mmCIF file of C-alpha atoms in Angstrom:
data_model
loop_
_atom_site.group_PDB
_atom_site.id
_atom_site.type_symbol
_atom_site.label_atom_id
_atom_site.label_comp_id
_atom_site.label_asym_id
_atom_site.label_seq_id
_atom_site.Cartn_x
_atom_site.Cartn_y
_atom_site.Cartn_z
ATOM 1 C CA UNK I 1 31.612 6.321 67.131
ATOM 2 C CA UNK I 2 33.454 7.782 64.271
ATOM 3 C CA UNK I 3 32.219 11.240 62.848
ATOM 4 C CA UNK I 4 31.293 11.274 58.582
ATOM 5 C CA UNK I 5 30.992 13.939 56.790
ATOM 6 C CA UNK I 6 29.573 13.993 53.211
ATOM 7 C CA UNK I 7 29.647 17.006 50.746
ATOM 8 C CA UNK I 8 27.672 18.238 49.001
ATOM 9 C CA UNK I 9 24.560 16.995 51.277
ATOM 10 C CA UNK I 10 22.191 17.106 47.999
ATOM 11 C CA UNK I 11 22.558 18.462 44.453
ATOM 12 C CA UNK I 12 20.272 19.176 41.080
ATOM 13 C CA UNK I 13 21.760 17.488 38.349
ATOM 14 C CA UNK I 14 21.126 17.353 34.206
ATOM 15 C CA UNK I 15 21.639 13.745 32.879
ATOM 16 C CA UNK I 16 25.550 13.253 30.923
ATOM 17 C CA UNK I 17 26.724 14.925 33.790
ATOM 18 C CA UNK I 18 29.246 13.773 36.934
ATOM 19 C CA UNK I 19 29.202 14.386 40.193
ATOM 20 C CA UNK I 20 31.737 13.962 42.977
ATOM 21 C CA UNK I 21 30.750 12.673 46.799
ATOM 22 C CA UNK I 22 33.617 13.688 49.344
ATOM 23 C CA UNK I 23 34.152 11.376 52.599
ATOM 24 C CA UNK I 24 35.422 12.914 55.549
ATOM 25 C CA UNK I 25 36.034 10.906 58.672
ATOM 26 C CA UNK I 26 36.797 12.401 61.648
ATOM 27 C CA UNK I 27 39.807 9.021 62.400
ATOM 28 C CA UNK I 28 41.207 6.778 60.636
ATOM 29 C CA UNK I 29 39.924 3.767 59.020
ATOM 30 C CA UNK I 30 40.506 0.729 56.598
ATOM 31 C CA UNK I 31 37.782 -0.191 55.321
ATOM 32 C CA UNK I 32 35.309 2.372 53.444
ATOM 33 C CA UNK I 33 31.872 1.480 51.594
ATOM 34 C CA UNK I 34 29.364 3.586 49.613
ATOM 35 C CA UNK I 35 25.443 2.660 49.673
ATOM 36 C CA UNK I 36 22.528 4.168 47.323
ATOM 37 C CA UNK I 37 19.666 4.559 48.461
ATOM 38 C CA UNK I 38 16.795 4.364 46.068
ATOM 39 C CA UNK I 39 13.241 6.538 47.085
ATOM 40 C CA UNK I 40 11.216 4.385 49.199
ATOM 41 C CA UNK I 41 13.930 1.694 49.098
ATOM 42 C CA UNK I 42 16.498 0.298 51.161
ATOM 43 C CA UNK I 43 20.236 0.741 50.940
ATOM 44 C CA UNK I 44 22.215 -1.616 47.921
ATOM 45 C CA UNK I 45 26.491 -1.301 48.679
ATOM 46 C CA UNK I 46 27.529 0.184 46.323
ATOM 47 C CA UNK I 47 31.118 -0.597 46.648
ATOM 48 C CA UNK I 48 34.059 -1.406 48.974
ATOM 49 C CA UNK I 49 37.001 0.806 49.496
ATOM 50 C CA UNK I 50 40.326 0.154 51.063
ATOM 51 C CA UNK I 51 43.071 2.928 51.473
ATOM 52 C CA UNK I 52 45.342 1.524 49.016
ATOM 53 C CA UNK I 53 43.684 -0.755 46.645
ATOM 54 C CA UNK I 54 41.021 -0.388 44.201
ATOM 55 C CA UNK I 55 37.492 -0.713 45.972
ATOM 56 C CA UNK I 56 35.683 -3.993 45.296
ATOM 57 C CA UNK I 57 32.593 -3.200 43.587
ATOM 58 C CA UNK I 58 28.866 -5.054 43.725
ATOM 59 C CA UNK I 59 27.069 -6.596 41.163
ATOM 60 C CA UNK I 60 25.137 -4.296 38.975
ATOM 61 C CA UNK I 61 27.631 -1.402 40.008
ATOM 62 C CA UNK I 62 30.900 -1.188 37.768
ATOM 63 C CA UNK I 63 33.822 1.253 38.102
ATOM 64 C CA UNK I 64 33.248 2.815 34.863
ATOM 65 C CA UNK I 65 30.156 4.271 36.515
ATOM 66 C CA UNK I 66 31.116 4.830 39.699
ATOM 67 C CA UNK I 67 35.044 5.291 39.650
ATOM 68 C CA UNK I 68 36.448 5.728 43.945
ATOM 69 C CA UNK I 69 39.089 7.062 44.661
ATOM 70 C CA UNK I 70 40.812 6.369 48.568
ATOM 71 C CA UNK I 71 44.269 8.272 48.863
ATOM 72 C CA UNK I 72 44.648 8.070 52.571
ATOM 73 C CA UNK I 73 42.768 6.334 55.848
ATOM 74 C CA UNK I 74 40.343 9.396 56.142
ATOM 75 C CA UNK I 75 38.469 9.850 52.948
ATOM 76 C CA UNK I 76 37.261 9.072 49.722
ATOM 77 C CA UNK I 77 35.001 9.935 46.797
ATOM 78 C CA UNK I 78 32.522 8.568 44.569
ATOM 79 C CA UNK I 79 31.630 10.129 41.689
ATOM 80 C CA UNK I 80 28.682 9.218 40.180
ATOM 81 C CA UNK I 81 29.302 9.901 35.926
ATOM 82 C CA UNK I 82 27.003 10.205 32.941
ATOM 83 C CA UNK I 83 24.493 11.109 34.714
ATOM 84 C CA UNK I 84 20.587 9.462 34.434
ATOM 85 C CA UNK I 85 17.141 9.902 36.142
ATOM 86 C CA UNK I 86 17.531 6.314 37.510
ATOM 87 C CA UNK I 87 20.330 7.649 39.306
ATOM 88 C CA UNK I 88 18.517 10.069 41.516
ATOM 89 C CA UNK I 89 18.848 8.428 44.817
ATOM 90 C CA UNK I 90 20.943 9.019 48.367
ATOM 91 C CA UNK I 91 24.484 8.220 48.278
ATOM 92 C CA UNK I 92 26.275 6.983 51.748
ATOM 93 C CA UNK I 93 29.888 6.378 52.632
ATOM 94 C CA UNK I 94 30.092 4.757 55.932
ATOM 95 C CA UNK I 95 33.174 2.853 57.398
ATOM 96 C CA UNK I 96 33.163 0.232 60.520
ATOM 97 C CA UNK I 97 35.217 0.747 63.602
ATOM 98 C CA UNK I 98 37.232 -2.240 65.426
ATOM 99 C CA UNK I 99 34.201 -3.299 67.125
ATOM 100 C CA UNK I 100 31.684 -4.371 63.733
ATOM 101 C CA UNK I 101 29.458 -1.042 64.627
ATOM 102 C CA UNK I 102 29.238 0.420 61.314
ATOM 103 C CA UNK I 103 28.138 3.898 60.812
ATOM 104 C CA UNK I 104 26.856 6.158 58.120
ATOM 105 C CA UNK I 105 27.276 9.495 56.817
ATOM 106 C CA UNK I 106 24.204 12.195 57.142
ATOM 107 C CA UNK I 107 24.452 10.945 53.391
ATOM 108 C CA UNK I 108 23.845 13.323 49.743
ATOM 109 C CA UNK I 109 20.087 13.640 47.997
ATOM 110 C CA UNK I 110 20.977 13.548 43.868
ATOM 111 C CA UNK I 111 18.378 14.812 41.832
ATOM 112 C CA UNK I 112 18.847 14.877 38.294
ATOM 113 C CA UNK I 113 16.746 16.309 35.938
ATOM 114 C CA UNK A 1 21.785 -8.309 46.977
ATOM 115 C CA UNK A 2 19.255 -7.402 50.055
ATOM 116 C CA UNK A 3 18.198 -10.661 52.076
ATOM 117 C CA UNK A 4 16.789 -8.605 54.614
ATOM 118 C CA UNK A 5 13.223 -8.877 55.212
ATOM 119 C CA UNK A 6 11.669 -6.836 57.698
ATOM 120 C CA UNK A 7 7.800 -7.221 58.962
ATOM 121 C CA UNK A 8 5.778 -4.192 59.263
ATOM 122 C CA UNK A 9 5.810 -2.967 56.229
ATOM 123 C CA UNK A 10 4.621 -0.368 58.510
ATOM 124 C CA UNK A 11 3.463 -0.094 61.767
ATOM 125 C CA UNK A 12 1.279 2.882 63.085
ATOM 126 C CA UNK A 13 1.040 3.448 66.782
ATOM 127 C CA UNK A 14 -0.211 6.046 70.002
ATOM 128 C CA UNK A 15 1.992 7.862 71.983
ATOM 129 C CA UNK A 16 3.216 5.478 75.149
ATOM 130 C CA UNK A 17 2.657 1.776 73.583
ATOM 131 C CA UNK A 18 5.718 -0.371 72.841
ATOM 132 C CA UNK A 19 6.550 -1.122 68.946
ATOM 133 C CA UNK A 20 8.414 -3.996 67.721
ATOM 134 C CA UNK A 21 9.731 -4.807 64.657
ATOM 135 C CA UNK A 22 10.997 -7.603 63.464
ATOM 136 C CA UNK A 23 14.409 -9.015 61.011
ATOM 137 C CA UNK A 24 14.688 -12.350 59.140
ATOM 138 C CA UNK A 25 17.602 -13.022 57.050
ATOM 139 C CA UNK A 26 18.485 -15.713 54.985
ATOM 140 C CA UNK A 27 22.200 -16.842 55.221
ATOM 141 C CA UNK A 28 24.719 -16.862 58.376
ATOM 142 C CA UNK A 29 25.446 -13.716 60.371
ATOM 143 C CA UNK A 30 29.021 -12.375 62.220
ATOM 144 C CA UNK A 31 25.905 -9.872 63.758
ATOM 145 C CA UNK A 32 23.264 -8.206 63.248
ATOM 146 C CA UNK A 33 22.213 -4.754 63.560
ATOM 147 C CA UNK A 34 19.757 -1.561 64.004
ATOM 148 C CA UNK A 35 19.210 1.338 62.397
ATOM 149 C CA UNK A 36 16.667 4.528 62.382
ATOM 150 C CA UNK A 37 16.612 6.472 59.744
ATOM 151 C CA UNK A 38 14.500 9.903 59.735
ATOM 152 C CA UNK A 39 12.650 11.785 56.761
ATOM 153 C CA UNK A 40 15.154 10.202 54.358
ATOM 154 C CA UNK A 41 18.231 11.324 56.140
ATOM 155 C CA UNK A 42 21.962 9.859 57.577
ATOM 156 C CA UNK A 43 21.632 5.743 59.565
ATOM 157 C CA UNK A 44 22.062 6.167 62.827
ATOM 158 C CA UNK A 45 22.936 3.258 64.641
ATOM 159 C CA UNK A 46 21.237 1.645 67.390
ATOM 160 C CA UNK A 47 22.677 -1.177 68.578
ATOM 161 C CA UNK A 48 24.371 -4.545 67.351
ATOM 162 C CA UNK A 49 24.119 -7.927 68.637
ATOM 163 C CA UNK A 50 26.483 -11.016 67.996
ATOM 164 C CA UNK A 51 25.161 -14.145 66.451
ATOM 165 C CA UNK A 52 26.001 -16.030 70.011
ATOM 166 C CA UNK A 53 23.878 -13.531 71.582
ATOM 167 C CA UNK A 54 20.599 -13.435 72.414
ATOM 168 C CA UNK A 55 19.147 -9.904 73.560
ATOM 169 C CA UNK A 56 20.460 -6.539 74.389
ATOM 170 C CA UNK A 57 19.812 -3.397 76.127
ATOM 171 C CA UNK A 58 20.029 0.202 75.411
ATOM 172 C CA UNK A 59 17.789 2.318 77.269
ATOM 173 C CA UNK A 60 14.241 1.990 75.327
ATOM 174 C CA UNK A 61 14.890 -0.388 72.934
ATOM 175 C CA UNK A 62 15.164 -4.135 73.071
ATOM 176 C CA UNK A 63 16.539 -5.952 70.534
ATOM 177 C CA UNK A 64 16.606 -10.283 70.501
ATOM 178 C CA UNK A 65 18.643 -12.747 67.729
ATOM 179 C CA UNK A 66 17.272 -16.255 67.158
ATOM 180 C CA UNK A 67 20.118 -17.880 64.712
ATOM 181 C CA UNK A 68 17.728 -20.484 64.755
ATOM 182 C CA UNK A 69 15.074 -18.793 63.356
ATOM 183 C CA UNK A 70 17.384 -16.615 61.299
ATOM 184 C CA UNK A 71 14.923 -13.488 63.094
ATOM 185 C CA UNK A 72 16.033 -10.518 65.023
ATOM 186 C CA UNK A 73 13.610 -8.141 66.569
ATOM 187 C CA UNK A 74 13.466 -4.989 67.891
ATOM 188 C CA UNK A 75 11.109 -3.166 70.351
ATOM 189 C CA UNK A 76 11.029 0.212 71.228
ATOM 190 C CA UNK A 77 9.435 0.390 74.826
ATOM 191 C CA UNK A 78 6.606 3.827 76.104
ATOM 192 C CA UNK A 79 7.085 5.106 72.229
ATOM 193 C CA UNK A 80 7.816 8.885 71.239
ATOM 194 C CA UNK A 81 6.985 11.084 68.545
ATOM 195 C CA UNK A 82 10.734 11.412 68.007
ATOM 196 C CA UNK A 83 10.461 7.865 67.258
ATOM 197 C CA UNK A 84 8.349 8.199 64.055
ATOM 198 C CA UNK A 85 11.321 6.898 61.745
ATOM 199 C CA UNK A 86 11.830 4.026 59.715
ATOM 200 C CA UNK A 87 13.619 1.374 61.440
ATOM 201 C CA UNK A 88 16.137 -0.629 59.138
ATOM 202 C CA UNK A 89 17.976 -4.063 59.966
ATOM 203 C CA UNK A 90 21.576 -5.551 58.265
ATOM 204 C CA UNK A 91 23.352 -8.426 58.680
ATOM 205 C CA UNK A 92 27.628 -8.845 58.486
ATOM 206 C CA UNK A 93 27.638 -11.706 56.336
ATOM 207 C CA UNK A 94 31.059 -13.062 56.311
ATOM 208 C CA UNK A 95 34.098 -10.466 57.421
ATOM 209 C CA UNK A 96 32.993 -7.279 54.876
ATOM 210 C CA UNK A 97 29.335 -6.677 53.443
ATOM 211 C CA UNK A 98 26.703 -5.274 55.920
ATOM 212 C CA UNK A 99 23.767 -6.431 54.261
ATOM 213 C CA UNK A 100 20.005 -4.095 54.190
ATOM 214 C CA UNK A 101 16.527 -5.455 54.764
ATOM 215 C CA UNK A 102 13.754 -3.497 53.547
ATOM 216 C CA UNK A 103 12.917 -1.408 56.564
ATOM 217 C CA UNK A 104 9.846 -0.744 58.845
ATOM 218 C CA UNK A 105 8.588 2.717 58.329
ATOM 219 C CA UNK A 106 6.675 2.988 62.084
ATOM 220 C CA UNK A 107 4.805 6.439 63.145
ATOM 221 C CA UNK A 108 4.013 7.407 66.139
ATOM 222 C CA UNK A 109 0.279 9.673 66.434
ATOM 223 C CA UNK A 110 0.511 12.268 69.843
#
C-alpha cells in the first residue's frame, strides 16, 4: 500500500484568503485524486490529477476555485482559493495502486471563519 | 455524484456481537471497496472485491457482492470497541472514478 502524507493537517483561515494543501506519496503513481468531505458527509471527488497534463475536474468544481498542480509522480498540491465558510471541510489526497486499491492521506481539516 | 446508498445510516451494538452493513449502487462497476474512518480522520482501506467475485474475507471482515442486485455487505464479526467508526463503500465507475456511499456510523458499546 502507498504511504501518503498531507500538509497542513489542519488550518483555520479567514474568508477571502487561499490555502495550498500539499500531498506527498512514497512511491511514483500515475493518478492522484483530490476529495472533499464536508462536515458529517461522505466524500466527493474534486478532480483527478495526472502528471504532465491538466487536472480533470468533476461537475461543480472549477479550476479557478481549486487549482491543482502535479509537478511529478510523487507530489501534488490543491489550492482552495477565495475561501468562504462553505469551504470548511476535510480535503483528502488519494492514489490508486496497480491492483486498483485506492489509498487516502490523513486529510487536511480546513475551517474558514 | 454519490450513487452508493448505505444501510443502516447508524448502527449501535454490544461488544462481541456481529455488525452487518449494506451498500447498494446503481451502475455497473469494476470493483467495490470498503473503508473505515475514525472520527473525521483519513480513510483506511479495508477490502476490495472485484465484480467477478462473490465473497471475500480478511481477518474478522467478510464482504459479499451481488452484482445482479447491485449490492454488497460488510460483516464484522466479534466486534470490538476499536471498531467504532464510520464505514464507507465505494464503487469504481469506469476506469477512473471512485464514488462513495453515504456511510454507516457504527458504535460498539462495551
